[in-house]
Amino acid sequence: MNGKVYFGQLGKLKPEMIEEYERLHAECWPYIRQLIQKCNMKNYSIFRHGEMVFTYFEYTGSDYNKDLRNMESDEINKKWLQVTDPCFETYAYHDSKFCVDMKHIFYNK
């Protein structure tokens, strides 16, 4: 990948974990914020509507899979996921993930 690539993801929260998920992100660990930037993810945003969570970010690096592997193998990120992943239900469109990537179909600058 060269240049900016736009990502959207969908996930579904457990109803009883919505407040906890919002609290965790209101107090997001500074290291996680830095890691997102280090892995070339910019303008990272999370939106919620009911139980549905929509994540948006722009990838500005040249090797998304490498940056994703670096993020997934980071020990502090693993600890972050241990507290955030339990907030999610396995998403209906994918059996093994909490979020599913969406296809980007339109952008207006």
CSV table of N, CA, C and O in Angstrom, one decimal:
chain,number,residue,atom,x,y,z
A,1,MET,N,0.8,-1.2,0.0
A,1,MET,CA,0.0,0.0,0.0
A,1,MET,C,0.9,1.2,0.0
A,1,MET,O,1.8,1.3,0.8
A,2,ASN,N,0.6,2.1,-0.8
A,2,ASN,CA,1.2,3.4,-0.9
A,2,ASN,C,0.2,4.5,-0.8
A,2,ASN,O,-0.9,4.4,-1.4
A,3,GLY,N,0.4,5.5,0.0
A,3,GLY,CA,-0.6,6.6,0.1
A,3,GLY,C,-1.6,6.2,1.2
A,3,GLY,O,-1.4,5.2,1.9
A,4,LYS,N,-2.6,7.0,1.3
A,4,LYS,CA,-3.6,6.9,2.4
A,4,LYS,C,-4.7,5.9,1.9
A,4,LYS,O,-5.2,5.9,0.8
A,5,VAL,N,-5.0,4.9,2.8
A,5,VAL,CA,-6.0,4.0,2.6
A,5,VAL,C,-7.0,4.1,3.8
A,5,VAL,O,-6.6,4.2,4.9
A,6,TYR,N,-8.3,4.1,3.5
A,6,TYR,CA,-9.3,4.3,4.5
A,6,TYR,C,-9.9,3.0,4.9
A,6,TYR,O,-10.2,2.1,4.1
A,7,PHE,N,-10.1,2.8,6.2
A,7,PHE,CA,-10.7,1.6,6.8
A,7,PHE,C,-11.9,1.9,7.7
A,7,PHE,O,-11.9,2.9,8.4
A,8,GLY,N,-12.9,1.1,7.6
A,8,GLY,CA,-14.0,1.1,8.5
A,8,GLY,C,-14.2,-0.3,9.0
A,8,GLY,O,-14.0,-1.3,8.2
A,9,GLN,N,-14.6,-0.5,10.2
A,9,GLN,CA,-14.8,-1.8,10.8
A,9,GLN,C,-16.1,-1.7,11.7
A,9,GLN,O,-16.4,-0.7,12.2
A,10,LEU,N,-16.8,-2.9,11.7
A,10,LEU,CA,-18.0,-3.0,12.5
A,10,LEU,C,-17.8,-4.1,13.6
A,10,LEU,O,-17.1,-5.1,13.4
A,11,GLY,N,-18.3,-3.8,14.7
A,11,GLY,CA,-18.3,-4.8,15.8
A,11,GLY,C,-19.6,-4.6,16.6
A,11,GLY,O,-20.3,-3.7,16.5
A,12,LYS,N,-19.8,-5.6,17.5
A,12,LYS,CA,-21.0,-5.6,18.3
A,12,LYS,C,-20.7,-5.8,19.8
A,12,LYS,O,-20.0,-6.8,20.1
A,13,LEU,N,-21.0,-4.8,20.6
A,13,LEU,CA,-20.8,-4.9,22.1
A,13,LEU,C,-21.8,-5.7,22.8
A,13,LEU,O,-23.0,-5.8,22.4
A,14,LYS,N,-21.4,-6.4,23.9
A,14,LYS,CA,-22.3,-7.0,24.8
A,14,LYS,C,-23.1,-5.8,25.5
A,14,LYS,O,-22.4,-4.9,25.9
A,15,PRO,N,-24.4,-5.9,25.6
A,15,PRO,CA,-25.1,-4.8,26.2
A,15,PRO,C,-24.6,-4.4,27.6
A,15,PRO,O,-24.6,-3.2,27.9
A,16,GLU,N,-24.3,-5.4,28.3
A,16,GLU,CA,-23.8,-5.1,29.7
A,16,GLU,C,-22.4,-4.5,29.8
A,16,GLU,O,-22.0,-4.1,30.9
A,17,MET,N,-21.7,-4.5,28.6
A,17,MET,CA,-20.3,-4.0,28.6
A,17,MET,C,-20.2,-2.7,27.9
A,17,MET,O,-19.1,-2.1,27.8
A,18,ILE,N,-21.3,-2.1,27.5
A,18,ILE,CA,-21.2,-0.8,26.8
A,18,ILE,C,-20.5,0.3,27.6
A,18,ILE,O,-19.6,1.0,27.2
A,19,GLU,N,-21.0,0.5,28.8
A,19,GLU,CA,-20.4,1.5,29.7
A,19,GLU,C,-18.9,1.3,30.0
A,19,GLU,O,-18.1,2.2,30.0
A,20,GLU,N,-18.6,0.0,30.2
A,20,GLU,CA,-17.1,-0.3,30.4
A,20,GLU,C,-16.3,0.0,29.2
A,20,GLU,O,-15.2,0.6,29.3
A,21,TYR,N,-16.8,-0.4,28.0
A,21,TYR,CA,-16.0,-0.1,26.8
A,21,TYR,C,-15.8,1.4,26.6
A,21,TYR,O,-14.7,1.9,26.3
A,22,GLU,N,-16.9,2.2,26.8
A,22,GLU,CA,-16.8,3.6,26.7
A,22,GLU,C,-15.8,4.2,27.8
A,22,GLU,O,-15.0,5.1,27.5
A,23,ARG,N,-15.9,3.7,29.0
A,23,ARG,CA,-15.0,4.2,30.0
A,23,ARG,C,-13.5,3.9,29.6
A,23,ARG,O,-12.6,4.7,29.8
A,24,LEU,N,-13.2,2.7,29.2
A,24,LEU,CA,-11.9,2.3,28.8
A,24,LEU,C,-11.3,3.2,27.7
A,24,LEU,O,-10.2,3.6,27.8
A,25,HIS,N,-12.2,3.6,26.8
A,25,HIS,CA,-11.7,4.5,25.7
A,25,HIS,C,-11.6,6.0,26.1
A,25,HIS,O,-10.8,6.8,25.6
A,26,ALA,N,-12.5,6.4,27.1
A,26,ALA,CA,-12.4,7.7,27.7
A,26,ALA,C,-11.0,7.9,28.4
A,26,ALA,O,-10.5,9.0,28.5
A,27,GLU,N,-10.5,6.7,28.9
A,27,GLU,CA,-9.3,6.7,29.7
A,27,GLU,C,-8.2,5.9,28.9
A,27,GLU,O,-7.4,5.2,29.6
A,28,CYS,N,-8.2,5.9,27.6
A,28,CYS,CA,-7.3,5.1,26.8
A,28,CYS,C,-5.9,5.3,27.3
A,28,CYS,O,-5.4,6.4,27.5
A,29,TRP,N,-5.2,4.1,27.4
A,29,TRP,CA,-3.8,4.2,27.8
A,29,TRP,C,-3.0,5.0,26.8
A,29,TRP,O,-3.1,4.8,25.6
A,30,PRO,N,-2.2,5.9,27.3
A,30,PRO,CA,-1.3,6.7,26.4
A,30,PRO,C,-0.5,5.9,25.4
A,30,PRO,O,-0.3,6.2,24.3
A,31,TYR,N,0.0,4.8,25.9
A,31,TYR,CA,0.9,3.9,25.1
A,31,TYR,C,0.1,3.4,23.9
A,31,TYR,O,0.6,3.3,22.8
A,32,ILE,N,-1.2,3.1,24.1
A,32,ILE,CA,-2.0,2.5,23.0
A,32,ILE,C,-2.2,3.6,21.9
A,32,ILE,O,-2.1,3.4,20.7
A,33,ARG,N,-2.4,4.9,22.4
A,33,ARG,CA,-2.6,6.0,21.4
A,33,ARG,C,-1.3,6.1,20.6
A,33,ARG,O,-1.3,6.3,19.4
A,34,GLN,N,-0.1,6.0,21.3
A,34,GLN,CA,1.2,6.1,20.6
A,34,GLN,C,1.4,4.9,19.6
A,34,GLN,O,1.9,5.1,18.5
A,35,LEU,N,1.0,3.7,20.0
A,35,LEU,CA,1.1,2.6,19.2
A,35,LEU,C,0.3,2.7,17.9
A,35,LEU,O,0.8,2.3,16.8
A,36,ILE,N,-0.9,3.2,18.0
A,36,ILE,CA,-1.7,3.4,16.9
A,36,ILE,C,-1.0,4.3,15.9
A,36,ILE,O,-0.9,4.0,14.7
A,37,GLN,N,-0.5,5.4,16.4
A,37,GLN,CA,0.3,6.3,15.5
A,37,GLN,C,1.5,5.6,14.9
A,37,GLN,O,1.8,5.7,13.7
A,38,LYS,N,2.3,4.9,15.7
A,38,LYS,CA,3.5,4.2,15.3
A,38,LYS,C,3.2,3.2,14.2
A,38,LYS,O,4.0,3.0,13.3
A,39,CYS,N,2.0,2.6,14.2
A,39,CYS,CA,1.7,1.6,13.2
A,39,CYS,C,0.9,2.3,12.0
A,39,CYS,O,0.3,1.6,11.3
A,40,ASN,N,1.1,3.6,11.9
A,40,ASN,CA,0.7,4.3,10.7
A,40,ASN,C,-0.8,4.4,10.5
A,40,ASN,O,-1.3,4.5,9.4
A,41,MET,N,-1.5,4.4,11.7
A,41,MET,CA,-3.0,4.6,11.6
A,41,MET,C,-3.3,6.0,12.2
A,41,MET,O,-3.0,6.3,13.3
A,42,LYS,N,-3.9,6.8,11.3
A,42,LYS,CA,-4.2,8.2,11.6
A,42,LYS,C,-5.7,8.4,11.7
A,42,LYS,O,-6.4,7.6,11.1
A,43,ASN,N,-6.1,9.4,12.4
A,43,ASN,CA,-7.5,9.8,12.5
A,43,ASN,C,-8.3,8.6,13.0
A,43,ASN,O,-9.5,8.4,12.5
A,44,TYR,N,-7.8,7.8,13.9
A,44,TYR,CA,-8.5,6.7,14.4
A,44,TYR,C,-9.7,7.1,15.3
A,44,TYR,O,-9.5,7.8,16.3
A,45,SER,N,-10.8,6.7,14.9
A,45,SER,CA,-12.1,7.1,15.6
A,45,SER,C,-13.0,5.9,15.9
A,45,SER,O,-13.0,5.0,15.1
A,46,ILE,N,-13.7,5.9,17.0
A,46,ILE,CA,-14.7,4.9,17.3
A,46,ILE,C,-16.0,5.6,17.5
A,46,ILE,O,-16.1,6.6,18.3
A,47,PHE,N,-17.0,5.1,16.9
A,47,PHE,CA,-18.4,5.5,17.1
A,47,PHE,C,-19.3,4.4,17.6
A,47,PHE,O,-19.0,3.2,17.3
A,48,ARG,N,-20.3,4.7,18.3
A,48,ARG,CA,-21.2,3.7,18.8
A,48,ARG,C,-22.7,4.1,18.5
A,48,ARG,O,-23.0,5.3,18.7
A,49,HIS,N,-23.5,3.2,18.1
A,49,HIS,CA,-24.9,3.3,18.0
A,49,HIS,C,-25.5,2.1,18.6
A,49,HIS,O,-25.4,1.0,18.0
A,50,GLY,N,-26.2,2.2,19.7
A,50,GLY,CA,-26.7,1.1,20.4
A,50,GLY,C,-25.6,0.1,20.8
A,50,GLY,O,-24.5,0.5,21.3
A,51,GLU,N,-25.7,-1.1,20.3
A,51,GLU,CA,-24.6,-2.1,20.6
A,51,GLU,C,-23.6,-2.2,19.5
A,51,GLU,O,-22.5,-2.8,19.7
A,52,MET,N,-23.8,-1.5,18.4
A,52,MET,CA,-22.9,-1.5,17.3
A,52,MET,C,-21.8,-0.5,17.4
A,52,MET,O,-22.0,0.6,17.9
A,53,VAL,N,-20.6,-0.9,17.1
A,53,VAL,CA,-19.4,0.0,17.1
A,53,VAL,C,-18.9,0.1,15.7
A,53,VAL,O,-18.7,-0.9,15.0
A,54,PHE,N,-18.6,1.3,15.3
A,54,PHE,CA,-18.0,1.5,14.0
A,54,PHE,C,-16.6,2.2,14.3
A,54,PHE,O,-16.5,3.2,15.0
A,55,THR,N,-15.6,1.6,13.7
A,55,THR,CA,-14.2,2.2,13.8
A,55,THR,C,-13.8,2.7,12.5
A,55,THR,O,-14.0,2.0,11.4
A,56,TYR,N,-13.2,3.9,12.4
A,56,TYR,CA,-12.6,4.5,11.2
A,56,TYR,C,-11.2,4.9,11.4
A,56,TYR,O,-10.8,5.4,12.5
A,57,PHE,N,-10.3,4.6,10.5
A,57,PHE,CA,-9.0,5.1,10.5
A,57,PHE,C,-8.4,5.2,9.1
A,57,PHE,O,-8.9,4.6,8.2
A,58,GLU,N,-7.4,6.0,9.0
A,58,GLU,CA,-6.6,6.1,7.7
A,58,GLU,C,-5.3,5.5,7.9
A,58,GLU,O,-4.6,5.8,8.8
A,59,TYR,N,-4.9,4.6,7.0
A,59,TYR,CA,-3.6,3.9,7.0
A,59,TYR,C,-2.7,4.7,6.1
A,59,TYR,O,-3.0,4.8,4.9
A,60,THR,N,-1.5,5.1,6.6
A,60,THR,CA,-0.6,6.0,5.8
A,60,THR,C,0.7,5.3,5.6
A,60,THR,O,1.6,5.9,5.0
A,61,GLY,N,0.9,4.1,6.0
A,61,GLY,CA,2.1,3.4,5.8
A,61,GLY,C,2.2,2.7,4.5
A,61,GLY,O,1.4,2.8,3.6
A,62,SER,N,3.3,1.8,4.3
A,62,SER,CA,3.5,1.1,3.1
A,62,SER,C,3.3,-0.4,3.2
A,62,SER,O,3.3,-1.1,2.2
A,63,ASP,N,3.2,-0.9,4.4
A,63,ASP,CA,3.0,-2.3,4.6
A,63,ASP,C,2.0,-2.6,5.8
A,63,ASP,O,2.4,-2.8,6.9
A,64,TYR,N,0.8,-2.6,5.4
A,64,TYR,CA,-0.3,-2.7,6.4
A,64,TYR,C,-0.2,-4.0,7.2
A,64,TYR,O,-0.3,-4.0,8.4
A,65,ASN,N,0.1,-5.1,6.5
A,65,ASN,CA,0.2,-6.4,7.2
A,65,ASN,C,1.3,-6.4,8.2
A,65,ASN,O,1.2,-7.0,9.3
A,66,LYS,N,2.5,-5.8,7.9
A,66,LYS,CA,3.6,-5.7,8.8
A,66,LYS,C,3.2,-4.9,10.0
A,66,LYS,O,3.5,-5.3,11.2
A,67,ASP,N,2.6,-3.7,9.8
A,67,ASP,CA,2.2,-2.9,10.9
A,67,ASP,C,1.2,-3.5,11.8
A,67,ASP,O,1.2,-3.4,13.0
A,68,LEU,N,0.3,-4.3,11.2
A,68,LEU,CA,-0.8,-5.0,11.9
A,68,LEU,C,-0.1,-6.1,12.8
A,68,LEU,O,-0.5,-6.3,14.0
A,69,ARG,N,0.8,-6.8,12.2
A,69,ARG,CA,1.6,-7.8,13.0
A,69,ARG,C,2.3,-7.2,14.2
A,69,ARG,O,2.3,-7.7,15.3
A,70,ASN,N,3.0,-6.0,13.9
A,70,ASN,CA,3.7,-5.3,15.0
A,70,ASN,C,2.7,-4.9,16.1
A,70,ASN,O,3.0,-5.1,17.3
A,71,MET,N,1.5,-4.5,15.7
A,71,MET,CA,0.5,-4.1,16.7
A,71,MET,C,0.1,-5.3,17.5
A,71,MET,O,0.0,-5.3,18.7
A,72,GLU,N,-0.2,-6.4,16.8
A,72,GLU,CA,-0.8,-7.6,17.4
A,72,GLU,C,0.3,-8.3,18.3
A,72,GLU,O,-0.1,-8.9,19.3
A,73,SER,N,1.6,-8.1,18.0
A,73,SER,CA,2.6,-8.8,18.8
A,73,SER,C,3.1,-7.9,20.0
A,73,SER,O,3.8,-8.4,20.9
A,74,ASP,N,2.6,-6.7,20.1
A,74,ASP,CA,3.1,-5.8,21.1
A,74,ASP,C,2.5,-6.3,22.5
A,74,ASP,O,1.3,-6.5,22.6
A,75,GLU,N,3.3,-6.4,23.5
A,75,GLU,CA,2.9,-7.0,24.8
A,75,GLU,C,1.9,-6.1,25.5
A,75,GLU,O,0.9,-6.6,26.1
A,76,ILE,N,2.1,-4.8,25.4
A,76,ILE,CA,1.1,-3.9,26.1
A,76,ILE,C,-0.2,-3.9,25.4
A,76,ILE,O,-1.3,-3.9,26.0
A,77,ASN,N,-0.2,-4.0,24.0
A,77,ASN,CA,-1.4,-4.0,23.3
A,77,ASN,C,-2.2,-5.3,23.6
A,77,ASN,O,-3.4,-5.3,23.7
A,78,LYS,N,-1.4,-6.4,23.8
A,78,LYS,CA,-2.1,-7.7,24.2
A,78,LYS,C,-2.8,-7.5,25.5
A,78,LYS,O,-3.9,-8.0,25.7
A,79,LYS,N,-2.2,-6.7,26.5
A,79,LYS,CA,-2.9,-6.5,27.8
A,79,LYS,C,-4.1,-5.6,27.6
A,79,LYS,O,-5.2,-5.8,28.2
A,80,TRP,N,-4.0,-4.6,26.7
A,80,TRP,CA,-5.2,-3.8,26.3
A,80,TRP,C,-6.3,-4.6,25.8
A,80,TRP,O,-7.5,-4.4,26.2
A,81,LEU,N,-6.0,-5.5,24.9
A,81,LEU,CA,-7.0,-6.3,24.3
A,81,LEU,C,-7.7,-7.3,25.3
A,81,LEU,O,-8.8,-7.7,25.2
A,82,GLN,N,-6.9,-7.7,26.3
A,82,GLN,CA,-7.5,-8.5,27.4
A,82,GLN,C,-8.6,-7.8,28.2
A,82,GLN,O,-9.5,-8.4,28.7
A,83,VAL,N,-8.5,-6.4,28.2
A,83,VAL,CA,-9.6,-5.7,28.9
A,83,VAL,C,-10.7,-5.2,27.9
A,83,VAL,O,-11.8,-5.0,28.3
A,84,THR,N,-10.4,-5.0,26.6
A,84,THR,CA,-11.4,-4.6,25.7
A,84,THR,C,-12.1,-5.7,25.0
A,84,THR,O,-13.3,-5.6,24.7
A,85,ASP,N,-11.4,-6.8,24.6
A,85,ASP,CA,-12.1,-7.9,23.9
A,85,ASP,C,-13.3,-8.5,24.6
A,85,ASP,O,-14.3,-8.8,23.9
A,86,PRO,N,-13.3,-8.6,25.9
A,86,PRO,CA,-14.4,-9.2,26.6
A,86,PRO,C,-15.7,-8.3,26.4
A,86,PRO,O,-16.8,-8.8,26.7
A,87,CYS,N,-15.5,-7.1,26.0
A,87,CYS,CA,-16.7,-6.2,25.8
A,87,CYS,C,-17.5,-6.6,24.5
A,87,CYS,O,-18.7,-6.2,24.4
A,88,PHE,N,-16.9,-7.3,23.6
A,88,PHE,CA,-17.5,-7.7,22.4
A,88,PHE,C,-18.1,-9.0,22.3
A,88,PHE,O,-17.7,-10.0,22.9
A,89,GLU,N,-19.2,-9.1,21.5
A,89,GLU,CA,-19.7,-10.4,21.1
A,89,GLU,C,-19.0,-10.8,19.8
A,89,GLU,O,-18.5,-9.9,19.1
A,90,THR,N,-18.9,-12.1,19.5
A,90,THR,CA,-18.4,-12.5,18.2
A,90,THR,C,-19.3,-11.9,17.2
A,90,THR,O,-20.5,-12.2,17.3
A,91,TYR,N,-18.8,-11.2,16.2
A,91,TYR,CA,-19.7,-10.5,15.2
A,91,TYR,C,-20.3,-11.5,14.3
A,91,TYR,O,-19.7,-12.5,13.8
A,92,ALA,N,-21.6,-11.4,14.0
A,92,ALA,CA,-22.4,-12.3,13.3
A,92,ALA,C,-21.8,-12.6,11.9
A,92,ALA,O,-22.0,-13.7,11.4
A,93,TYR,N,-21.1,-11.7,11.3
A,93,TYR,CA,-20.6,-11.9,9.9
A,93,TYR,C,-19.3,-12.6,9.9
A,93,TYR,O,-18.8,-12.9,8.8
A,94,HIS,N,-18.7,-12.9,11.0
A,94,HIS,CA,-17.4,-13.6,11.0
A,94,HIS,C,-17.3,-14.4,12.3
A,94,HIS,O,-17.5,-13.8,13.4
A,95,ASP,N,-17.0,-15.6,12.2
A,95,ASP,CA,-17.0,-16.5,13.4
A,95,ASP,C,-15.8,-16.3,14.4
A,95,ASP,O,-16.0,-16.7,15.5
A,96,SER,N,-14.7,-15.8,14.0
A,96,SER,CA,-13.5,-15.8,14.8
A,96,SER,C,-13.1,-14.4,15.2
A,96,SER,O,-12.0,-14.2,15.8
A,97,LYS,N,-13.8,-13.3,14.9
A,97,LYS,CA,-13.3,-12.0,15.2
A,97,LYS,C,-14.4,-11.2,15.9
A,97,LYS,O,-15.6,-11.5,15.8
A,98,PHE,N,-14.0,-10.1,16.5
A,98,PHE,CA,-14.9,-9.2,17.2
A,98,PHE,C,-15.4,-8.1,16.2
A,98,PHE,O,-16.4,-7.5,16.4
A,99,CYS,N,-14.6,-7.8,15.3
A,99,CYS,CA,-14.9,-6.7,14.3
A,99,CYS,C,-14.6,-7.3,12.9
A,99,CYS,O,-13.8,-8.2,12.7
A,100,VAL,N,-15.3,-6.7,11.9
A,100,VAL,CA,-15.1,-7.1,10.5
A,100,VAL,C,-14.8,-5.9,9.7
A,100,VAL,O,-15.4,-4.8,9.9
A,101,ASP,N,-13.8,-6.0,8.8
A,101,ASP,CA,-13.5,-4.8,7.9
A,101,ASP,C,-14.6,-4.6,6.9
A,101,ASP,O,-15.2,-5.5,6.5
A,102,MET,N,-14.9,-3.3,6.6
A,102,MET,CA,-15.9,-3.0,5.7
A,102,MET,C,-15.2,-2.6,4.4
A,102,MET,O,-14.0,-2.1,4.4
A,103,LYS,N,-15.9,-2.7,3.3
A,103,LYS,CA,-15.3,-2.3,2.0
A,103,LYS,C,-15.5,-0.8,1.8
A,103,LYS,O,-16.6,-0.3,2.0
A,104,HIS,N,-14.5,-0.1,1.5
A,104,HIS,CA,-14.5,1.4,1.2
A,104,HIS,C,-15.0,1.6,-0.2
A,104,HIS,O,-14.4,1.1,-1.1
A,105,ILE,N,-16.2,2.3,-0.3
A,105,ILE,CA,-16.7,2.5,-1.6
A,105,ILE,C,-16.9,3.9,-2.1
A,105,ILE,O,-17.1,4.2,-3.3
A,106,PHE,N,-16.7,4.9,-1.2
A,106,PHE,CA,-16.8,6.3,-1.6
A,106,PHE,C,-16.0,7.2,-0.7
A,106,PHE,O,-16.0,7.0,0.5
A,107,TYR,N,-15.4,8.2,-1.3
A,107,TYR,CA,-14.7,9.2,-0.5
A,107,TYR,C,-14.8,10.6,-1.3
A,107,TYR,O,-14.7,10.6,-2.5
A,108,ASN,N,-15.2,11.6,-0.5
A,108,ASN,CA,-15.3,13.0,-1.1
A,108,ASN,C,-14.4,13.9,-0.3
A,108,ASN,O,-14.7,14.1,0.9
A,109,LYS,N,-13.3,14.4,-0.9
A,109,LYS,CA,-12.4,15.2,-0.2
A,109,LYS,C,-12.9,16.7,-0.2
A,109,LYS,O,-13.4,17.2,-1.1
